[in-house]
PDB file of C-alpha atoms in Angstrom:
ATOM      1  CA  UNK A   1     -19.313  11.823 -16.995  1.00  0.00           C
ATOM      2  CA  UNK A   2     -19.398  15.312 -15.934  1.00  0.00           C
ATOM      3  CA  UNK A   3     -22.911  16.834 -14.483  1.00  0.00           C
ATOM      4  CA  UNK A   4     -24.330  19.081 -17.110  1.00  0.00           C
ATOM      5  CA  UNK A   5     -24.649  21.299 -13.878  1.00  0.00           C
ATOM      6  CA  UNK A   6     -20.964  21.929 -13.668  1.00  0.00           C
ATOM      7  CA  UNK A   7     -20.442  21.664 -17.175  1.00  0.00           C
ATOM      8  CA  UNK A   8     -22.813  25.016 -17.333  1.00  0.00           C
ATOM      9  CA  UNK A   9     -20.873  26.310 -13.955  1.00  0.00           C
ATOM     10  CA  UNK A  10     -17.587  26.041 -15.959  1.00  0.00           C
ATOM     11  CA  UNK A  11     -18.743  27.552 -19.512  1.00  0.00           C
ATOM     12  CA  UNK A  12     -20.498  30.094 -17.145  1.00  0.00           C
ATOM     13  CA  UNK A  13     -17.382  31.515 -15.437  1.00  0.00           C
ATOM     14  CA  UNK A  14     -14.969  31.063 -18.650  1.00  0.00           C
ATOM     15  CA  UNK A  15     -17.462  33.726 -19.934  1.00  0.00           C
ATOM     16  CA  UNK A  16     -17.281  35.762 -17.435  1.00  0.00           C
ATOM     17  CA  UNK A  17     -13.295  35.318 -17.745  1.00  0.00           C
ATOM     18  CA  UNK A  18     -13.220  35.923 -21.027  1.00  0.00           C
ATOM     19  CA  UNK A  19     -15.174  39.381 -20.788  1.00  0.00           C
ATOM     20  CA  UNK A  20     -12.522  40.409 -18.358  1.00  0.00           C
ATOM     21  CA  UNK A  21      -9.646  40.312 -20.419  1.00  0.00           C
ATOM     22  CA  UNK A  22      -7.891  38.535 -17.578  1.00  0.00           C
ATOM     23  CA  UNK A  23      -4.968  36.502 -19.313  1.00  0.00           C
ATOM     24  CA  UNK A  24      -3.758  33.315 -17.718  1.00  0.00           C
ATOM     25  CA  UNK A  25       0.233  32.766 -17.515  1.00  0.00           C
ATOM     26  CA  UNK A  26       2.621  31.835 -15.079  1.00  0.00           C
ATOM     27  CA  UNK A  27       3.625  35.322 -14.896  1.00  0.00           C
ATOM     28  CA  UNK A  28       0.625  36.100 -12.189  1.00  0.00           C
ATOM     29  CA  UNK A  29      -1.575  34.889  -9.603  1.00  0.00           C
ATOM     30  CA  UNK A  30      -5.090  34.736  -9.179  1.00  0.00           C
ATOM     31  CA  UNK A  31      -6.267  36.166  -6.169  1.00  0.00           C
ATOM     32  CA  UNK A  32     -10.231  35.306  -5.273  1.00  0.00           C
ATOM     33  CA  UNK A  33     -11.370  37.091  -2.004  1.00  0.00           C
ATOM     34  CA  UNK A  34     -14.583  36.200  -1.095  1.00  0.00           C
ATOM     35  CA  UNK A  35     -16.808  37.599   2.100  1.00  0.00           C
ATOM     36  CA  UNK A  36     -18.478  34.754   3.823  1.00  0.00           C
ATOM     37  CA  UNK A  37     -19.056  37.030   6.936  1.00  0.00           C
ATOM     38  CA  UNK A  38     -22.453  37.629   8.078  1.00  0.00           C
ATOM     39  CA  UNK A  39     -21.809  41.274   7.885  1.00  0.00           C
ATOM     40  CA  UNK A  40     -20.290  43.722   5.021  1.00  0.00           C
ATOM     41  CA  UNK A  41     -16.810  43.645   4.995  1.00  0.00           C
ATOM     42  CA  UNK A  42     -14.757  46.594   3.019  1.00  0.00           C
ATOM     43  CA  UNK A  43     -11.058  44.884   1.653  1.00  0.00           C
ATOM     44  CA  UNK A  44      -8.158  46.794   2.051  1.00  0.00           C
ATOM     45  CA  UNK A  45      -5.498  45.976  -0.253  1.00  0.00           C
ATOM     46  CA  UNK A  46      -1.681  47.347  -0.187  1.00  0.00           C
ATOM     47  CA  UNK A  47      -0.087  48.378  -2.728  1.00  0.00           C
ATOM     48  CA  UNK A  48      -3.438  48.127  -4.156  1.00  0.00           C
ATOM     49  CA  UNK A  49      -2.879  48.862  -7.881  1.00  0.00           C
ATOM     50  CA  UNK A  50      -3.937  45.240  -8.876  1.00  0.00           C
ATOM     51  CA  UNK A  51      -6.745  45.368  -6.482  1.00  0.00           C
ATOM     52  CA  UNK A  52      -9.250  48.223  -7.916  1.00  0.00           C
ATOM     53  CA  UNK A  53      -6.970  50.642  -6.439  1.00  0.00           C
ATOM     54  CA  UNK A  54      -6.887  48.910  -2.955  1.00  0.00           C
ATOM     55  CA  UNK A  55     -10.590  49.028  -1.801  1.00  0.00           C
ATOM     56  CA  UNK A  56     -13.930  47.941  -2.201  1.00  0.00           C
ATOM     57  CA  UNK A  57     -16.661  46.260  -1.136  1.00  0.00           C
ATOM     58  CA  UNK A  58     -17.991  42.568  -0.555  1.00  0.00           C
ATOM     59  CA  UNK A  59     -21.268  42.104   0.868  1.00  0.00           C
ATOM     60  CA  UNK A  60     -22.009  39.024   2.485  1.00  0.00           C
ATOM     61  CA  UNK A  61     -21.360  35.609   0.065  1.00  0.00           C
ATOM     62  CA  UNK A  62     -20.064  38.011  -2.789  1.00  0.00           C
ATOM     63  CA  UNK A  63     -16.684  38.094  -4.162  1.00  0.00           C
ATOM     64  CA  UNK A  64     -14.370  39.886  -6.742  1.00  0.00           C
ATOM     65  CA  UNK A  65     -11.453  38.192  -8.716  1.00  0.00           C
ATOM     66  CA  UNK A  66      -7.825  40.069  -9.383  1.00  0.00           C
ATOM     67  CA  UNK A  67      -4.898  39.238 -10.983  1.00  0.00           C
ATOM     68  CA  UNK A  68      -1.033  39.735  -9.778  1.00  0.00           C
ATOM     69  CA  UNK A  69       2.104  39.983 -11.523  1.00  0.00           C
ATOM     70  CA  UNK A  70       4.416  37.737  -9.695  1.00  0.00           C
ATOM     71  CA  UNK A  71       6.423  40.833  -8.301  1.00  0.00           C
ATOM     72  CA  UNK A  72       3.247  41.370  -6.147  1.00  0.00           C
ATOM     73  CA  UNK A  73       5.023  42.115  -2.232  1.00  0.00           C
ATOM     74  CA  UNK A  74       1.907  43.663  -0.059  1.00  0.00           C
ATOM     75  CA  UNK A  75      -1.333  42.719   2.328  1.00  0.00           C
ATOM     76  CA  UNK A  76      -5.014  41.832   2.030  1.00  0.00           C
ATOM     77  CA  UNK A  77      -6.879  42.331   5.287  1.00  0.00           C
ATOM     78  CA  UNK A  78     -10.761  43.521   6.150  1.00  0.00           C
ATOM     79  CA  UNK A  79     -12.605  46.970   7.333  1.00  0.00           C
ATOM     80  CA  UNK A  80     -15.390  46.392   9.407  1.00  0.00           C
ATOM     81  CA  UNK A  81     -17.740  48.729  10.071  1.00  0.00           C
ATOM     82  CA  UNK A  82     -17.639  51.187   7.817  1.00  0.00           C
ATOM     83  CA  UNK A  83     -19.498  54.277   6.166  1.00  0.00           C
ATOM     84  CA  UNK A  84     -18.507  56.112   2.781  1.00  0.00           C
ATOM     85  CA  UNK A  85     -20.595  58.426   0.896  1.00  0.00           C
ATOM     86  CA  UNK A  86     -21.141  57.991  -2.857  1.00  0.00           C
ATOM     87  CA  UNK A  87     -18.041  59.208  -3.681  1.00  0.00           C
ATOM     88  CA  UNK A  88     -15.946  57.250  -1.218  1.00  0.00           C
ATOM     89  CA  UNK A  89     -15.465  59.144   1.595  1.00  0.00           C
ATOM     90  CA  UNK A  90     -15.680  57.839   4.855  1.00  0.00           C
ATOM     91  CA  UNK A  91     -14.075  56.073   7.529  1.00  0.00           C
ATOM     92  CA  UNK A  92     -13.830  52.424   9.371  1.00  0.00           C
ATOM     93  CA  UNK A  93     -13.858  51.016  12.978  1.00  0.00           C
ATOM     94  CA  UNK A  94     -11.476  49.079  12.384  1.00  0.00           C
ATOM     95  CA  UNK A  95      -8.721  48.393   9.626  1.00  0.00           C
ATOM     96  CA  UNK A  96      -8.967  51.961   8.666  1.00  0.00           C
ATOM     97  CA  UNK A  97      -6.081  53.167   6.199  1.00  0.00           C
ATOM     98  CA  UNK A  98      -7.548  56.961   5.114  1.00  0.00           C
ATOM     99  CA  UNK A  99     -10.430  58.718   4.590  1.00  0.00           C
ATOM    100  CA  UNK A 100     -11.889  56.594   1.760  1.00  0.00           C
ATOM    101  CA  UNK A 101     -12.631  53.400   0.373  1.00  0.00           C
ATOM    102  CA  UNK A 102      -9.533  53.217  -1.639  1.00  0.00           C
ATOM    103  CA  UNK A 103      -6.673  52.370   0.560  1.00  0.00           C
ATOM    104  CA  UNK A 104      -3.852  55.319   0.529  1.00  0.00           C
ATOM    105  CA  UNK A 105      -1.757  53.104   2.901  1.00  0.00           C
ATOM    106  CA  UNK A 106      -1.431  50.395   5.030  1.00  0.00           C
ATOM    107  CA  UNK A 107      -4.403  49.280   7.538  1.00  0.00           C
ATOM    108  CA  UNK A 108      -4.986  50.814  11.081  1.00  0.00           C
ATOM    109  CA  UNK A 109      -4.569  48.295  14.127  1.00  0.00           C
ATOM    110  CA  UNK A 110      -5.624  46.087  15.292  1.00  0.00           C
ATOM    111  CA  UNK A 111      -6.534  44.291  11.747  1.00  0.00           C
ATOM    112  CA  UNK A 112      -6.071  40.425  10.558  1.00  0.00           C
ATOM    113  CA  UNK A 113      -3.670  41.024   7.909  1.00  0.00           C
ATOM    114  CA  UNK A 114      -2.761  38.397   5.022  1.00  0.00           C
ATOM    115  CA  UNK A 115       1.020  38.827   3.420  1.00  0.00           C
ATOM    116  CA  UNK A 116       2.566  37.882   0.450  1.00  0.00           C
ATOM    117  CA  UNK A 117       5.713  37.917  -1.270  1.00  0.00           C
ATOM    118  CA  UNK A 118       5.217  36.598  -4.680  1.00  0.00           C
ATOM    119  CA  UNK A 119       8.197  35.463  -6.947  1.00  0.00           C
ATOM    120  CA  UNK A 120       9.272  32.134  -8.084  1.00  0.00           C
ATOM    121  CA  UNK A 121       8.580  30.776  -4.466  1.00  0.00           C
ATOM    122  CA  UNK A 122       5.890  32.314  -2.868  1.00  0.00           C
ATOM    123  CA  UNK A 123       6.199  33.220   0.434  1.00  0.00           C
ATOM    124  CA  UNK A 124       2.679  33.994   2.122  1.00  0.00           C
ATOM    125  CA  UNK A 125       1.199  34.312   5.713  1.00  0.00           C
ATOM    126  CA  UNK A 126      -2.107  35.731   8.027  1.00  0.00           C
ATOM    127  CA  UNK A 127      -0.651  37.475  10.789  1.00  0.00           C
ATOM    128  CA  UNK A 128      -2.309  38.684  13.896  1.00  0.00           C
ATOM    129  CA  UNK A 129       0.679  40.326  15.371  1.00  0.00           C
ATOM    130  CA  UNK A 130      -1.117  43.767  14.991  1.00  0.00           C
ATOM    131  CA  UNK A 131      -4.243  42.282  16.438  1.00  0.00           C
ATOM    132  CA  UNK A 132      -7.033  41.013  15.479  1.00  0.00           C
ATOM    133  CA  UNK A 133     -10.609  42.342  13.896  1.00  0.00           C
ATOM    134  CA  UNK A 134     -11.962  39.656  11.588  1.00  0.00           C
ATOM    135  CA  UNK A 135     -11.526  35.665  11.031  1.00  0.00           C
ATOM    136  CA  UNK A 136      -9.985  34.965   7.790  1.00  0.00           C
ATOM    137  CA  UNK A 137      -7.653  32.017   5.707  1.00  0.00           C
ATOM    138  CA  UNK A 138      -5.256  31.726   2.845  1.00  0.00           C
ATOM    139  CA  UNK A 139      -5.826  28.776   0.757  1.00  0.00           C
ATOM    140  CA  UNK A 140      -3.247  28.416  -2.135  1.00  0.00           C
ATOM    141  CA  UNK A 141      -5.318  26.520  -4.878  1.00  0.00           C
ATOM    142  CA  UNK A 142      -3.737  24.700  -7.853  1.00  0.00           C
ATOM    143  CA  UNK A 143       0.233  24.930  -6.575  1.00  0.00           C
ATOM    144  CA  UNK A 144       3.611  23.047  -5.765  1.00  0.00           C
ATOM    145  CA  UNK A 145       5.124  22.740  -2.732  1.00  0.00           C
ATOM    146  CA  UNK A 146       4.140  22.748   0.990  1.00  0.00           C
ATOM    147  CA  UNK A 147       1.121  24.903   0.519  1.00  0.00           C
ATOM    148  CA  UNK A 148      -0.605  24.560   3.594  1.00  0.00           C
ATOM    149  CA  UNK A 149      -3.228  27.080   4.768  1.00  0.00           C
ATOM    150  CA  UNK A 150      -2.962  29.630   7.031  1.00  0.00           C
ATOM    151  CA  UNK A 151      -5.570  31.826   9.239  1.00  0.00           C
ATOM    152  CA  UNK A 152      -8.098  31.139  11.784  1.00  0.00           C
ATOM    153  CA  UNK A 153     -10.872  28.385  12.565  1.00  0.00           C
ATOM    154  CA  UNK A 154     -12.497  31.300  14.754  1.00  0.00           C
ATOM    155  CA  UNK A 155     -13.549  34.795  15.729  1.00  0.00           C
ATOM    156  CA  UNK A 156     -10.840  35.998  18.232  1.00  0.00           C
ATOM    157  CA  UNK A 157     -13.585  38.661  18.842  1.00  0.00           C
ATOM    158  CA  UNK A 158     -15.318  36.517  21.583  1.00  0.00           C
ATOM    159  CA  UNK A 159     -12.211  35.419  23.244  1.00  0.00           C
ATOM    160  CA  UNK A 160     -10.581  38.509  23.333  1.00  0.00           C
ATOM    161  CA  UNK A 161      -8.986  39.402  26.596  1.00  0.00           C
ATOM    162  CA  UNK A 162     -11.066  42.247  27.803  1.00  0.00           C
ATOM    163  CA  UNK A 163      -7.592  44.286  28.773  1.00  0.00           C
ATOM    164  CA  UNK A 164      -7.311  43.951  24.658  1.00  0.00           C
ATOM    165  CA  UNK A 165     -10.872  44.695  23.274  1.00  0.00           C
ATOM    166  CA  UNK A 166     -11.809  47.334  21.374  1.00  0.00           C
ATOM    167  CA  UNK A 167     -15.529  47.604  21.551  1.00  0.00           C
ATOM    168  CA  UNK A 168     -18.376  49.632  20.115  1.00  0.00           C
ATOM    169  CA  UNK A 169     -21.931  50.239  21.515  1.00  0.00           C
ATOM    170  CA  UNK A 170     -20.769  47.282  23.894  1.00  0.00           C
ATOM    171  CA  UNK A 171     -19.709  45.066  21.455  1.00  0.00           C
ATOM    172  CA  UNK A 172     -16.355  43.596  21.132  1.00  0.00           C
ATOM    173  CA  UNK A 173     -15.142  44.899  17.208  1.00  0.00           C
ATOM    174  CA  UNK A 174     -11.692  43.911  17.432  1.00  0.00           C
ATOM    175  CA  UNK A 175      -8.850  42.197  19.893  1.00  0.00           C
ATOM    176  CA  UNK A 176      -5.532  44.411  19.971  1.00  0.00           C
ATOM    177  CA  UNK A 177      -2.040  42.598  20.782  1.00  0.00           C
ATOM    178  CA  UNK A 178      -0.205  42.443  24.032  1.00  0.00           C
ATOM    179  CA  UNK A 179       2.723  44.926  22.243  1.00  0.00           C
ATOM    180  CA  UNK A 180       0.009  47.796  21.337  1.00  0.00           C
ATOM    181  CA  UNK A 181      -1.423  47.442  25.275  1.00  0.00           C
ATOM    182  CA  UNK A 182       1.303  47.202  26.962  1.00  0.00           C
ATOM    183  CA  UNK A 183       4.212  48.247  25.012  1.00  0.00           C
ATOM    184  CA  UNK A 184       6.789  46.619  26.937  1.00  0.00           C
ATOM    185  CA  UNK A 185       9.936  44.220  25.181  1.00  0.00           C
ATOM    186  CA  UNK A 186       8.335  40.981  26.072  1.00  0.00           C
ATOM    187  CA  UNK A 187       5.505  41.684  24.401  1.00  0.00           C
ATOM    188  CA  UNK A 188       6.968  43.554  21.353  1.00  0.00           C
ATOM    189  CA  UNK A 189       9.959  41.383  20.500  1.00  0.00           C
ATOM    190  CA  UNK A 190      12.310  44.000  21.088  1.00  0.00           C
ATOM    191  CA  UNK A 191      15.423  44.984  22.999  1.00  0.00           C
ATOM    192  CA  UNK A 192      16.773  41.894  25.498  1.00  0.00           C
ATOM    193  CA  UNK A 193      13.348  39.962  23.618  1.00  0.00           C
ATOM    194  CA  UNK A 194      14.355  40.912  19.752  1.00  0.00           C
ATOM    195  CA  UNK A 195      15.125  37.283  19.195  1.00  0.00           C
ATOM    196  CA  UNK A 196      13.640  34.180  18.276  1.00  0.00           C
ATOM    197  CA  UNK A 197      15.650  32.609  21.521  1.00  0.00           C
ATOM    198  CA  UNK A 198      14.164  35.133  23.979  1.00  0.00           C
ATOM    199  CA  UNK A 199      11.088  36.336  22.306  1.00  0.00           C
ATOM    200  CA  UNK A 200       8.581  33.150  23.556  1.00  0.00           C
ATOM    201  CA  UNK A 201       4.690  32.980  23.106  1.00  0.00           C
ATOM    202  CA  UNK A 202       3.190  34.923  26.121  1.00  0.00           C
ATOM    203  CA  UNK A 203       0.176  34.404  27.592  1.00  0.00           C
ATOM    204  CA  UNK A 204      -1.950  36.348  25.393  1.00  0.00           C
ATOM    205  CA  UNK A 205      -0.108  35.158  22.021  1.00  0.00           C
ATOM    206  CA  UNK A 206      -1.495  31.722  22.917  1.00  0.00           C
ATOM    207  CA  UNK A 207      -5.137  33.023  23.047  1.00  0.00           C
ATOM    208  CA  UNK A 208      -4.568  34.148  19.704  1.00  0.00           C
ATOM    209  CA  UNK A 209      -2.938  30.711  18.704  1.00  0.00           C
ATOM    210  CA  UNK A 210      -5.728  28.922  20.081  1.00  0.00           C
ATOM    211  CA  UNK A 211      -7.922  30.261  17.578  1.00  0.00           C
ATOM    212  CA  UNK A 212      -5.762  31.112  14.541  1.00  0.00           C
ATOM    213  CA  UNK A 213      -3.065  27.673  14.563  1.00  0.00           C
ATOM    214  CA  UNK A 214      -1.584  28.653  11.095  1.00  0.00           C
ATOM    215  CA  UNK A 215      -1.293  32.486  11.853  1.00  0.00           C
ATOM    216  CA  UNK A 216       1.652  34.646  13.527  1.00  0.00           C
ATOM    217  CA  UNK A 217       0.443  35.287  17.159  1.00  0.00           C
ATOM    218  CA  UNK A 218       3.768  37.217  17.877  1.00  0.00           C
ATOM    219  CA  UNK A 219       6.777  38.138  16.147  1.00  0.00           C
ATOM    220  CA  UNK A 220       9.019  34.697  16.060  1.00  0.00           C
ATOM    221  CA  UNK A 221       6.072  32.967  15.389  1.00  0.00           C
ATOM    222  CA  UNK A 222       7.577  31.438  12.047  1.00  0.00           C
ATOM    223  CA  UNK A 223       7.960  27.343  11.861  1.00  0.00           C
ATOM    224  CA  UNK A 224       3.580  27.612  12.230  1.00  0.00           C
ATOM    225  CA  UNK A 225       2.448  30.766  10.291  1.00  0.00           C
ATOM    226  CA  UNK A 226       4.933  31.304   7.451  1.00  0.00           C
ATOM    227  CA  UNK A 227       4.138  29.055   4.172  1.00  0.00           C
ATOM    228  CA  UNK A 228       5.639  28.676   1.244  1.00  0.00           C
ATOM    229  CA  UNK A 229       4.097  27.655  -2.505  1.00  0.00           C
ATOM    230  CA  UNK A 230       4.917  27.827  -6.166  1.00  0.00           C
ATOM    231  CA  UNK A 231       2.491  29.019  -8.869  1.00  0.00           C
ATOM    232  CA  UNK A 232      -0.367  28.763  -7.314  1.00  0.00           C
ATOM    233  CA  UNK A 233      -3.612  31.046  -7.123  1.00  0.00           C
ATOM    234  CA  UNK A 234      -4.840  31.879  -3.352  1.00  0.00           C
ATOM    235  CA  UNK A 235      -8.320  32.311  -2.263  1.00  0.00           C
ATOM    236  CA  UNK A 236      -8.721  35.205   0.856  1.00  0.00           C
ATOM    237  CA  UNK A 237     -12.035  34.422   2.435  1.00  0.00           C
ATOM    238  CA  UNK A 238     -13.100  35.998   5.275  1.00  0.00           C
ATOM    239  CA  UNK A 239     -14.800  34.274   8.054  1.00  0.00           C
ATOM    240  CA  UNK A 240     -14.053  30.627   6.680  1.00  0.00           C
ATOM    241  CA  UNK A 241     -12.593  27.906   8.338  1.00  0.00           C
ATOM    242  CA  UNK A 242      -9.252  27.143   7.559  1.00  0.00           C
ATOM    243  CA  UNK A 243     -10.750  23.724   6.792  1.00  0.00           C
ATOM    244  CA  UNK A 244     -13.701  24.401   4.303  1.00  0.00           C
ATOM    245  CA  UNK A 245     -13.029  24.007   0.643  1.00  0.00           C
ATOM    246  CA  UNK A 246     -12.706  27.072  -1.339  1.00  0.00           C
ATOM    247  CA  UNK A 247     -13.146  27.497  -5.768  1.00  0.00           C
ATOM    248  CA  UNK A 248     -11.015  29.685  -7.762  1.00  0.00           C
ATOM    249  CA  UNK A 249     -10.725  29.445 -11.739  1.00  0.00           C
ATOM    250  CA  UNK A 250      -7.518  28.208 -12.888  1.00  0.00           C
ATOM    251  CA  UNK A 251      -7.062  27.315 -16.745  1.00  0.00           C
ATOM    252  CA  UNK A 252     -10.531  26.847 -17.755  1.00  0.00           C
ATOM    253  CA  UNK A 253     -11.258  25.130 -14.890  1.00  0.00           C
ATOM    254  CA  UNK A 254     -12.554  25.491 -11.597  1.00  0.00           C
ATOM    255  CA  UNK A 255     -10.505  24.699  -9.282  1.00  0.00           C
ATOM    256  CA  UNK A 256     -11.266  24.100  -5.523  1.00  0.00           C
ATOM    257  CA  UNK A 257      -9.526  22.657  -2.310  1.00  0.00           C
ATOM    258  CA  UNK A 258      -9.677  22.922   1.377  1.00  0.00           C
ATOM    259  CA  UNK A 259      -8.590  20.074   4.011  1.00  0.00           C
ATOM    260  CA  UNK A 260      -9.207  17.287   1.530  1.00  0.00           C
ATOM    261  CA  UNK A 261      -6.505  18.983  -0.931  1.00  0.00           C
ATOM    262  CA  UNK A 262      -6.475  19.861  -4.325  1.00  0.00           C
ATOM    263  CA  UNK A 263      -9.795  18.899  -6.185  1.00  0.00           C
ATOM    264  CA  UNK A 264     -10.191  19.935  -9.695  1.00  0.00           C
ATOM    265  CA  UNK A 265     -13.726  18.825 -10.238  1.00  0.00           C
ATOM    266  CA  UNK A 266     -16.800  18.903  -7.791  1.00  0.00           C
ATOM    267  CA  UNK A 267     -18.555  15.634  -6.889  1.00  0.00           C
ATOM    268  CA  UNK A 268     -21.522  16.822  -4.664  1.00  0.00           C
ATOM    269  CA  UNK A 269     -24.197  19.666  -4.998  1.00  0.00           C
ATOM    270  CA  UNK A 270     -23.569  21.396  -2.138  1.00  0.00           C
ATOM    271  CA  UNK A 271     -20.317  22.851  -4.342  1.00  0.00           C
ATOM    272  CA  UNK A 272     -21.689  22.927  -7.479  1.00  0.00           C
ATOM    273  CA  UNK A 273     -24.226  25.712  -5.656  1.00  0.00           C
ATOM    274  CA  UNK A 274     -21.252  26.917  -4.023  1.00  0.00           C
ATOM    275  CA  UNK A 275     -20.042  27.601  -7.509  1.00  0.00           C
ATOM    276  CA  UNK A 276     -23.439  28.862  -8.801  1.00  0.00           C
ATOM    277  CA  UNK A 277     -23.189  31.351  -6.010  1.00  0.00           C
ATOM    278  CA  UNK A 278     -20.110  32.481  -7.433  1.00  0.00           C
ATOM    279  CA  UNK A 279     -21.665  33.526 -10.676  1.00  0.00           C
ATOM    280  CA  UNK A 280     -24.559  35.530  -8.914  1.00  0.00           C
ATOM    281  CA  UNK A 281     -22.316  37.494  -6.777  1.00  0.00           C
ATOM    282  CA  UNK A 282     -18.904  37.429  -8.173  1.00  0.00           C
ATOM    283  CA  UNK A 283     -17.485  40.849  -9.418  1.00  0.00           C
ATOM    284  CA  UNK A 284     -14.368  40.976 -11.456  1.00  0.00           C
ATOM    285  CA  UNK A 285     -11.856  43.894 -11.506  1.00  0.00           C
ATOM    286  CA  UNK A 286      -9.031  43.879 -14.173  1.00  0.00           C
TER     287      UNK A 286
END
């Protein structure tokens, strides 16, 4: 029998749903993004016209809920340290892309970027090869296919080669990659090195492996970081490992996974609050 507690979780969220005007087909894809940093973190979102116009803001444990048509082609990735007035205006230390909280282009390195190409096969990825400035994962929820996730299973920030961090006040805000250092062909993939024969992980592309396994660390980086799924929703969380289960809300249903696979019902407490924290801080932009 199902606990009353999720049974009120479930009718709780439909609501929500419902109120929305979000309509379920296999025409789009639920995207949840969810902020499970200890810090504010400001989304960035290009093309960002199914994304409340490509910015906004998730404090810690809060998260907002979008819909995309399955011609979506763009990136998710996360602003750190940023400060708009009330009317938007501002700037970022890192992942800046303009002068206010909506996104009017793509991010400023070095950022943790997460790609997708959506159509009947979705292609999807977290790439690092224009640095790094926040841990984050891809977990496709409810889908066919290979489906694995991608991202990191930790912050790059305290590993970070100290000929690649970025810091502020002393502290270490973001790792940049060997190619934005150095800009030499080795490091950039380019020239003698623009090919997958030639272009090898360098020293520094390993530190970034060693923390993000199922992300591109440099250019060629493709039989480990580039995943493939079909209709499936995807859950962006920042600063979760790749192997903690994730919730989205899939057909009436919630829907999590994580490295147990698919699950679409929650058998211990410790989810069903995860869930319940959902409700309290979830924001939903149609």
């Amino acid at each position: 029998m199902m606990s009353p507690y999720l049974v009120l979780l479930q009718r709780a969220l439909f609501s929500l749903l419902l109120l929305s005007g979000i309509k379920f087909s296999e025409s789009a894809r639920i995207f949840t993004i969810i902020n499970h940093c200890k810090e504010t973190v400001w989304p960035g979102v290009f093309p960002g016209d199914n994304f409340n116009g490509g910015g906004f803001t998730l404090k810690p444990g809060q998260s907002m809920i979008f819909t995309a048509p399955v011609s979506f082609q763009g990136r998710i990735w996360g602003r750190t340290g940023c400060n708009f007035d009330q009317n938007g205006n501002g700037s970022c230390q890192t992942g800046d892309c303009g002068p206010s909280l909506k996104c009017s282009g793509t991010g400023k390195t070095p950022a943790s970027l997460a790609e997708f190409t959506l159509a009947s096969l979705d292609f999807y990825d977290v790439s690092l090869v224009d640095g790094f400035n926040v841990p984050m994962s891809v977990t496709p929820l409810n889908g066919k296919g290979n489906c694995s996730v991608a991202g990191c299973n930790g912050d790059l920030r305290q590993t970070c080669p100290s000929e690649l961090a970025v810091k502020n006040n002393g502290k270490v805000v973001a790792c940049r990659s060997a190619c934005d250092v150095f800009n030499t062909d080795e490091y950039c993939c380019r020239g003698n090195y623009g090919n997958p024969k030639t272009c090898q992980p360098t020293f520094y592309s390993k530190k970034f492996k060693e923390v993000c396994p199922t992300a591109y660390s440099y250019a060629y980086d493709d039989p480990t970081s580039l995943f493939t799924c079909s209709g499936t929703d995807y859950v962006i969380a920042f600063c979760t490992p790749r192997k903690q289960s994730v919730c989205t809300y899939h057909n009436h249903k919630l829907v999590c996974g994580g490295s147990n696979g698919f699950r679409s019902s929650i058998s211990n407490l410790w989810m069903i609050i995860l869930g319940l924290t959902l409700i309290a801080n979830l924001k939903i932009i149609f």
